mmCIF file of C-alpha atoms in Angstrom:
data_model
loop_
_atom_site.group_PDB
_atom_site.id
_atom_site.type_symbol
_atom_site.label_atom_id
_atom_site.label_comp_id
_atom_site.label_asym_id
_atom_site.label_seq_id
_atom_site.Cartn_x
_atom_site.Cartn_y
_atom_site.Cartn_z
ATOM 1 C CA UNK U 4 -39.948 -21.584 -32.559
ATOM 2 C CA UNK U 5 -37.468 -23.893 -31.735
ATOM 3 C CA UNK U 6 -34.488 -21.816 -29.892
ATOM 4 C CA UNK U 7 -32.226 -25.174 -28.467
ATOM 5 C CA UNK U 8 -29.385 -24.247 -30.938
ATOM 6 C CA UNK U 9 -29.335 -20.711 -28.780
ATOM 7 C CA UNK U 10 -29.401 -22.094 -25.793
ATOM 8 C CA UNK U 11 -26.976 -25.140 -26.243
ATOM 9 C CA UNK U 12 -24.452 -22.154 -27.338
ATOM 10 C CA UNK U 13 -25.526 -19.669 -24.378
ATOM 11 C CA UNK U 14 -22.578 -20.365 -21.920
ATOM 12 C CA UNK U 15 -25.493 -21.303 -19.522
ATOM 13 C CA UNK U 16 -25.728 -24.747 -21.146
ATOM 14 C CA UNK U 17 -22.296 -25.226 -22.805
ATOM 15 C CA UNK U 18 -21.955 -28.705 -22.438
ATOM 16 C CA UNK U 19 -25.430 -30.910 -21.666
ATOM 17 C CA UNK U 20 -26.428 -32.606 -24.653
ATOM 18 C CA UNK U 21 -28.703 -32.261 -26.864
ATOM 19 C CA UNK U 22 -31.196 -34.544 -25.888
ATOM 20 C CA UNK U 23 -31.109 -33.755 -22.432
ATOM 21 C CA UNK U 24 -32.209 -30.445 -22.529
ATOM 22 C CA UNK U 25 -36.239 -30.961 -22.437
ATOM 23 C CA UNK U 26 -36.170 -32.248 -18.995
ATOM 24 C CA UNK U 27 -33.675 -29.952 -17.713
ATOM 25 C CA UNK U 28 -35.817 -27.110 -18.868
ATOM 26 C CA UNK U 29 -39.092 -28.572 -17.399
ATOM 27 C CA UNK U 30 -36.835 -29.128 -13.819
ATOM 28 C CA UNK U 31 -36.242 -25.155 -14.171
ATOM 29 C CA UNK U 32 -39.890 -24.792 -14.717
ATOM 30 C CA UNK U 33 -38.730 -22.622 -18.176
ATOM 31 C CA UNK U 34 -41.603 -19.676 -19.304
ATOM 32 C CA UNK U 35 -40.923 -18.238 -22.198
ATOM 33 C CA UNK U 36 -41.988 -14.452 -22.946
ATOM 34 C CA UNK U 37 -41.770 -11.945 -25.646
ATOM 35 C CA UNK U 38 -41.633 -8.307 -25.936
ATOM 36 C CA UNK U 39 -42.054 -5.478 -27.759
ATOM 37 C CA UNK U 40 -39.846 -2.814 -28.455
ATOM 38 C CA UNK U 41 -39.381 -0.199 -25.430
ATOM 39 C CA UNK U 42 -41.839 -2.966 -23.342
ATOM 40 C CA UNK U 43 -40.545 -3.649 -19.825
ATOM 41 C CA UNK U 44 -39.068 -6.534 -19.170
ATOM 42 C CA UNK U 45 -38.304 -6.268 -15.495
ATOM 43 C CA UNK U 46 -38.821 -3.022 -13.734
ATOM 44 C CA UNK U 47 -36.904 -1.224 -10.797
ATOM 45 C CA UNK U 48 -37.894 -2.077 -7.339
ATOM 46 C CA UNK U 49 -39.288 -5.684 -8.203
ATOM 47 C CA UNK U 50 -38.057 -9.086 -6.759
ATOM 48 C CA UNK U 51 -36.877 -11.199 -9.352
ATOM 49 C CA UNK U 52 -37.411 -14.665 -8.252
ATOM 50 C CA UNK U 53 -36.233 -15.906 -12.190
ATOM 51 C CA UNK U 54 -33.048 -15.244 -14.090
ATOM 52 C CA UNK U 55 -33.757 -14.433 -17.280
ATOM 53 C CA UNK U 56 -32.015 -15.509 -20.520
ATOM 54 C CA UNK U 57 -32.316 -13.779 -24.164
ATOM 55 C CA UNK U 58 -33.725 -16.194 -26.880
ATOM 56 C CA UNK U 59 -33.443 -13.162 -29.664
ATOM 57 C CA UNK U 60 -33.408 -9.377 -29.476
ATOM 58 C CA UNK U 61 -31.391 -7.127 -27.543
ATOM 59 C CA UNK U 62 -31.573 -5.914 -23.847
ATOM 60 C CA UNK U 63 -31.091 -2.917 -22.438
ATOM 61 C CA UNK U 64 -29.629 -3.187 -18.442
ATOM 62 C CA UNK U 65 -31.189 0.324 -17.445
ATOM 63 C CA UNK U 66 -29.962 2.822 -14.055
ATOM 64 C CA UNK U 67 -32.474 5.156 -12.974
ATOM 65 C CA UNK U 68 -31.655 7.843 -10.152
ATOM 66 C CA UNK U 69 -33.951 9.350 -8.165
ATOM 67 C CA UNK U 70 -35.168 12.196 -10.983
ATOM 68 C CA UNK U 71 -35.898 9.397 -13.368
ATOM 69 C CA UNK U 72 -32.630 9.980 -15.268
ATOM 70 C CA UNK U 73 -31.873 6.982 -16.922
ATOM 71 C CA UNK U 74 -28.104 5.056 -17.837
ATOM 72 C CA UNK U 75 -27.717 2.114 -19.885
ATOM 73 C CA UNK U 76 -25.332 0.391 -17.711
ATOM 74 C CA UNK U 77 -25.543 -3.149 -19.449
ATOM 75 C CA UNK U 78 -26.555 -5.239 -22.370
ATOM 76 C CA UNK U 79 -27.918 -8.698 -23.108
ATOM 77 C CA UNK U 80 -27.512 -10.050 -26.312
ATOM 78 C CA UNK U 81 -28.840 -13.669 -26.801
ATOM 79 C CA UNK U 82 -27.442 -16.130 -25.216
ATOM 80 C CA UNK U 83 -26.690 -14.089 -22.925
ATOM 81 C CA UNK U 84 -28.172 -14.031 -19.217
ATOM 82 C CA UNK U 85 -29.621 -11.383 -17.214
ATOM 83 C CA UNK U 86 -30.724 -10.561 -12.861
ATOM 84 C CA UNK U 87 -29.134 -14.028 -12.499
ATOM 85 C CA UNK U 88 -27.745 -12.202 -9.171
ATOM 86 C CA UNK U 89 -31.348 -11.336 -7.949
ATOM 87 C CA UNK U 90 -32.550 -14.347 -8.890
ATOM 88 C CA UNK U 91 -30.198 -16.148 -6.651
ATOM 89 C CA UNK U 92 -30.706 -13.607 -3.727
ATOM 90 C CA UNK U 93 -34.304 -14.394 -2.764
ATOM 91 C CA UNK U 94 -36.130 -11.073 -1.735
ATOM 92 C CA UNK U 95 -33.388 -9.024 -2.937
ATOM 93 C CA UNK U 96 -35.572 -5.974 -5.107
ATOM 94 C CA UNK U 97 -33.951 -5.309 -8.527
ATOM 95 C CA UNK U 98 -31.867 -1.594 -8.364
ATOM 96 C CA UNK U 99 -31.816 -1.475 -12.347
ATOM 97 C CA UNK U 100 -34.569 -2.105 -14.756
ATOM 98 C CA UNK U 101 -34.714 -4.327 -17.856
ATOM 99 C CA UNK U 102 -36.124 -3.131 -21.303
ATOM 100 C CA UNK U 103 -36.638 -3.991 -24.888
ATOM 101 C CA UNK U 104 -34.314 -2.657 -27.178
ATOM 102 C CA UNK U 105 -36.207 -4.253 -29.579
ATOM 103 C CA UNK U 106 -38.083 -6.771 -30.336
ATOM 104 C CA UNK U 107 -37.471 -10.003 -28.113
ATOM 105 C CA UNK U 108 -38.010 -12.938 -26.301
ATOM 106 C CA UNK U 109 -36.404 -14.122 -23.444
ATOM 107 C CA UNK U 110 -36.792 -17.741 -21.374
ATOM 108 C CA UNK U 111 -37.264 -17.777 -17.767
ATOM 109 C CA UNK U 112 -35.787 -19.871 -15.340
ATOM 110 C CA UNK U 113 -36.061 -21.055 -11.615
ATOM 111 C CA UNK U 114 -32.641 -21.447 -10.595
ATOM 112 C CA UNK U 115 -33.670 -21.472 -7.035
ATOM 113 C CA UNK U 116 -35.337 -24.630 -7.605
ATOM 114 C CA UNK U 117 -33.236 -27.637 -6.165
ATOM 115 C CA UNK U 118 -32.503 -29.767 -9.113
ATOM 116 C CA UNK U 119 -32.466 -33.623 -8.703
ATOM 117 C CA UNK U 120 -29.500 -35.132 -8.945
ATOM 118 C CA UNK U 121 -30.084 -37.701 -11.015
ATOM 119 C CA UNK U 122 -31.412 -35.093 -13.672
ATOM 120 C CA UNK U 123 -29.290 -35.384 -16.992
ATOM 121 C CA UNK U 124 -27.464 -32.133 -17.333
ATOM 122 C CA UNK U 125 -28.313 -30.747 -13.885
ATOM 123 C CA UNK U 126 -24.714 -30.904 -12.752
ATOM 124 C CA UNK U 127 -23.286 -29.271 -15.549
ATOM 125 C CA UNK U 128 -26.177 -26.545 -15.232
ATOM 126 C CA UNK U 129 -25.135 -25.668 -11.702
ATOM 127 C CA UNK U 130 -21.456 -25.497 -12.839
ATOM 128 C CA UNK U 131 -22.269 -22.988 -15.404
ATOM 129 C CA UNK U 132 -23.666 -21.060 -13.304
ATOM 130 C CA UNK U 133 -21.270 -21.075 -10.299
ATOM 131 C CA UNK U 134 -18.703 -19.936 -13.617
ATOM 132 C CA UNK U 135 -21.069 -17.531 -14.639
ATOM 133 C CA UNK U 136 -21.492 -15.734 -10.948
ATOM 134 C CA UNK U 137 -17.301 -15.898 -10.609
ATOM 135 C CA UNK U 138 -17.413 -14.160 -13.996
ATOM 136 C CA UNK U 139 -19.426 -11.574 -12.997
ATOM 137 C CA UNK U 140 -18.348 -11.042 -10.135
ATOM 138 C CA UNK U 141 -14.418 -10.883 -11.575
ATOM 139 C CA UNK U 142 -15.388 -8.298 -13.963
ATOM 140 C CA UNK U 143 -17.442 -6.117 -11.916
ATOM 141 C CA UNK U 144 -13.885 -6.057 -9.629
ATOM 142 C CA UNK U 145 -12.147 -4.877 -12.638
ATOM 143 C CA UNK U 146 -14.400 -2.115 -13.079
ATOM 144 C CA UNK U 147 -14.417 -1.109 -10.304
ATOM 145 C CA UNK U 148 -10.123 -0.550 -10.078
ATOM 146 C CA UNK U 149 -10.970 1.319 -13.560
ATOM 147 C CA UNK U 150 -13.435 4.087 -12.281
ATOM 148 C CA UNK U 151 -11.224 4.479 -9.059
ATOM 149 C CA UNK U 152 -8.870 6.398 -11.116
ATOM 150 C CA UNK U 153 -8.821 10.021 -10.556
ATOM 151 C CA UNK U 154 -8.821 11.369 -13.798
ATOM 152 C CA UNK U 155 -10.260 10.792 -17.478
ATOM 153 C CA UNK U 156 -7.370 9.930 -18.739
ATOM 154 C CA UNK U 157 -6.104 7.302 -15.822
ATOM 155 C CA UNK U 158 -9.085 5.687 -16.484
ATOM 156 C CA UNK U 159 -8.956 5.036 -20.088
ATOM 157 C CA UNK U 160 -4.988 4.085 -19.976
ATOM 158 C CA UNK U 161 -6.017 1.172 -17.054
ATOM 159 C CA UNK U 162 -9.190 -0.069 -19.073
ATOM 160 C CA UNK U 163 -7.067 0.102 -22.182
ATOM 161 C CA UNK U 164 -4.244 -1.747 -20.636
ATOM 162 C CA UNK U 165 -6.297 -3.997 -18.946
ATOM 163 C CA UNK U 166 -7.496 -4.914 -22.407
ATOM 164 C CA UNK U 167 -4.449 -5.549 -24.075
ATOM 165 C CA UNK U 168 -3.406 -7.663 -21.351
ATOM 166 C CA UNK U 169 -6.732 -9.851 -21.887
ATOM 167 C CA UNK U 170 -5.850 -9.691 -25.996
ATOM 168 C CA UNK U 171 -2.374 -10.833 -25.325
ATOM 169 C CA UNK U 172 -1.217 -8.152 -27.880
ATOM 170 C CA UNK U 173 -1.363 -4.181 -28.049
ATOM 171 C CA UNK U 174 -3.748 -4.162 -30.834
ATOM 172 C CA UNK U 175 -7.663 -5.198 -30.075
ATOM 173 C CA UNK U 176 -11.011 -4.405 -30.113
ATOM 174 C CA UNK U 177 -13.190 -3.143 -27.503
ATOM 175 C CA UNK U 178 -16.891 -4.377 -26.825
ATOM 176 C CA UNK U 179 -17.740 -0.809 -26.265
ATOM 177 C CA UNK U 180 -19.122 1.981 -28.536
ATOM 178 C CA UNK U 181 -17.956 5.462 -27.610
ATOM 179 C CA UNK U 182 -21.192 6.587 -25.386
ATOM 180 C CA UNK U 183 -21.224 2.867 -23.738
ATOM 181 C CA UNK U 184 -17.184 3.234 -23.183
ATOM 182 C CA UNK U 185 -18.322 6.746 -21.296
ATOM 183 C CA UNK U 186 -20.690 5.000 -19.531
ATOM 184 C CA UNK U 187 -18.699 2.223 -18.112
ATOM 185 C CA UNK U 188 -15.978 4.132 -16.919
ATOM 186 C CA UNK U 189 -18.419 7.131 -15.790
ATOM 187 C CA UNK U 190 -16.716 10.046 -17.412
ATOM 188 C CA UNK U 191 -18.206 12.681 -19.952
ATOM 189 C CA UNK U 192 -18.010 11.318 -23.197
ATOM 190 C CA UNK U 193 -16.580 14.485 -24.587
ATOM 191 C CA UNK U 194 -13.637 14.694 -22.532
ATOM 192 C CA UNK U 195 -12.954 11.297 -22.681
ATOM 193 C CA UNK U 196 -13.136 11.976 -26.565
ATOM 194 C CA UNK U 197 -10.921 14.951 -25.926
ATOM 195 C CA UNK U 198 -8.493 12.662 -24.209
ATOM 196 C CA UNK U 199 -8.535 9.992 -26.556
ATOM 197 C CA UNK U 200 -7.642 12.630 -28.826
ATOM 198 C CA UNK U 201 -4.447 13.763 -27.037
ATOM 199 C CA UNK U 202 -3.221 10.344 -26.393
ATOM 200 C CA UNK U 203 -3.172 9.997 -30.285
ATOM 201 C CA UNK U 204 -0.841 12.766 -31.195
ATOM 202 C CA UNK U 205 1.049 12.290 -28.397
ATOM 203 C CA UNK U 206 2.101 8.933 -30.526
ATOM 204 C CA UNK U 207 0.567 6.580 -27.363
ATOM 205 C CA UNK U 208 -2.057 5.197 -29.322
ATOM 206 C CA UNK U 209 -4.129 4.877 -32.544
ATOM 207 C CA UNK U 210 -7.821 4.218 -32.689
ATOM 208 C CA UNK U 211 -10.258 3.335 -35.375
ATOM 209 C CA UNK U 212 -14.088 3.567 -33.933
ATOM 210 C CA UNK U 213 -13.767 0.094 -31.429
ATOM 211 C CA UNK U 214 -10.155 -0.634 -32.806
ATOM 212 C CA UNK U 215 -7.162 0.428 -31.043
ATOM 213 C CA UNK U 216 -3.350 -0.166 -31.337
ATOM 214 C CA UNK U 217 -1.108 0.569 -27.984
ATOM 215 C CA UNK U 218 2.068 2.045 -29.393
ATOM 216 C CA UNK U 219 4.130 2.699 -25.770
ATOM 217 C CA UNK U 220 4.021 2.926 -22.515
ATOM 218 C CA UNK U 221 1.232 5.359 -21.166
ATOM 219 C CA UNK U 222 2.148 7.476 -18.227
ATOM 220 C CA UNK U 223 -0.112 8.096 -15.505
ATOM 221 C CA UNK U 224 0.298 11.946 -15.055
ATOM 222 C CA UNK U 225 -2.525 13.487 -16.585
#
């Protein structure tokens, strides 16, 4: 199956043309692989000498603790790319695992591998990716000053903020589901649905499942 159209819209490749995306993918020495649903994709404790990008399916980016308790802590939706981080720490052993949501196929790719630089679309390719890394590395900052708050409720009024300063206005959407909102800002989900609950009659905000509408200033006391 031909999957170019995905790729030439996966930020990854935004940019190189058409036409010069055959020998780009034979200078990253591209594998494709499928997988069932629930199959492993890459497991806990391996060294990932690939980054990984989804051609179709979804991804699950899985935590596991030391009892085998396991956290979705990610997704990768196609297009999008996954252990590009590993992948560009050589020997560094993966600390989450990768499965199958369901069914789907993903392309490998050797970004360790020195591209010439006469290679059409090679310099564009390494730009991505430097953007890609900065991205990453940017949002995994802002998570981190969410889940420093103290409380439930600190943490949801500087995620929320944070998003309605990204949206430019106080009504937006969240990427998040309920559970996965829980998840990235490490609280229980039911107090944080608790919370969410008192922040609504308390006239600070209005949700609808994803969608939410700042009405004033939230204070920090919880």
């Amino acid at each position: 199956m031909d999957y170019s159209l995905t790729l030439l819209r996966a930020p990854l490749f935004r940019g190189i043309p058409r036409e010069d995306l055959p020998g780009l993918l034979e200078g990253l020495d591209a594998r494709e692989h499928r997988y069932g649903r629930g199959e492993t994709v890459l497991r806990r404790g391996e060294r990932a000498d690939r980054m990984g990008l989804v051609l179709s399916g979804t991804l699950h980016i899985v935590k596991e603790d030391f009892w085998g308790s396991r956290t979705i802590v990610g997704l990768a939706r196609p297009g999008e790319v996954f252990a590009e981080s590993y992948a560009c720490l050589e020997g560094e052993p993966l600390e989450v695992s990768v499965l199958a949501a369901e069914a789907a196929e993903a392309l490998f790719l050797n970004s360790g591998r020195t591209l010439p630089d006469d290679l059409p679309g090679a310099a564009i390719f390494t730009r991505n990716l430097l953007t890609m890394l900065a991205g990453r590395n940017l949002a995994l900052t802002r998570k981190i000053g969410h889940m420093a708050r103290r409380t439930t409720r600190d943490k949801l009024i500087s995620y929320l903020s944070a998003q309605a300063l990204q949206a430019g206005r106080s009504e937006f959407d969240i990427p998040l589901d309920r559970q996965q909102l829980a998840d990235y800002l490490a609280v229980d989900r039911s107090s944080m649905s608790t919370t969410l609950g008192r922040l609504r009659d308390e006239g600070v905000l209005t949700f609808r499942k994803n969608h939410f509408h700042l009405l004033r200033e939230m204070d920090e006391a919880d």
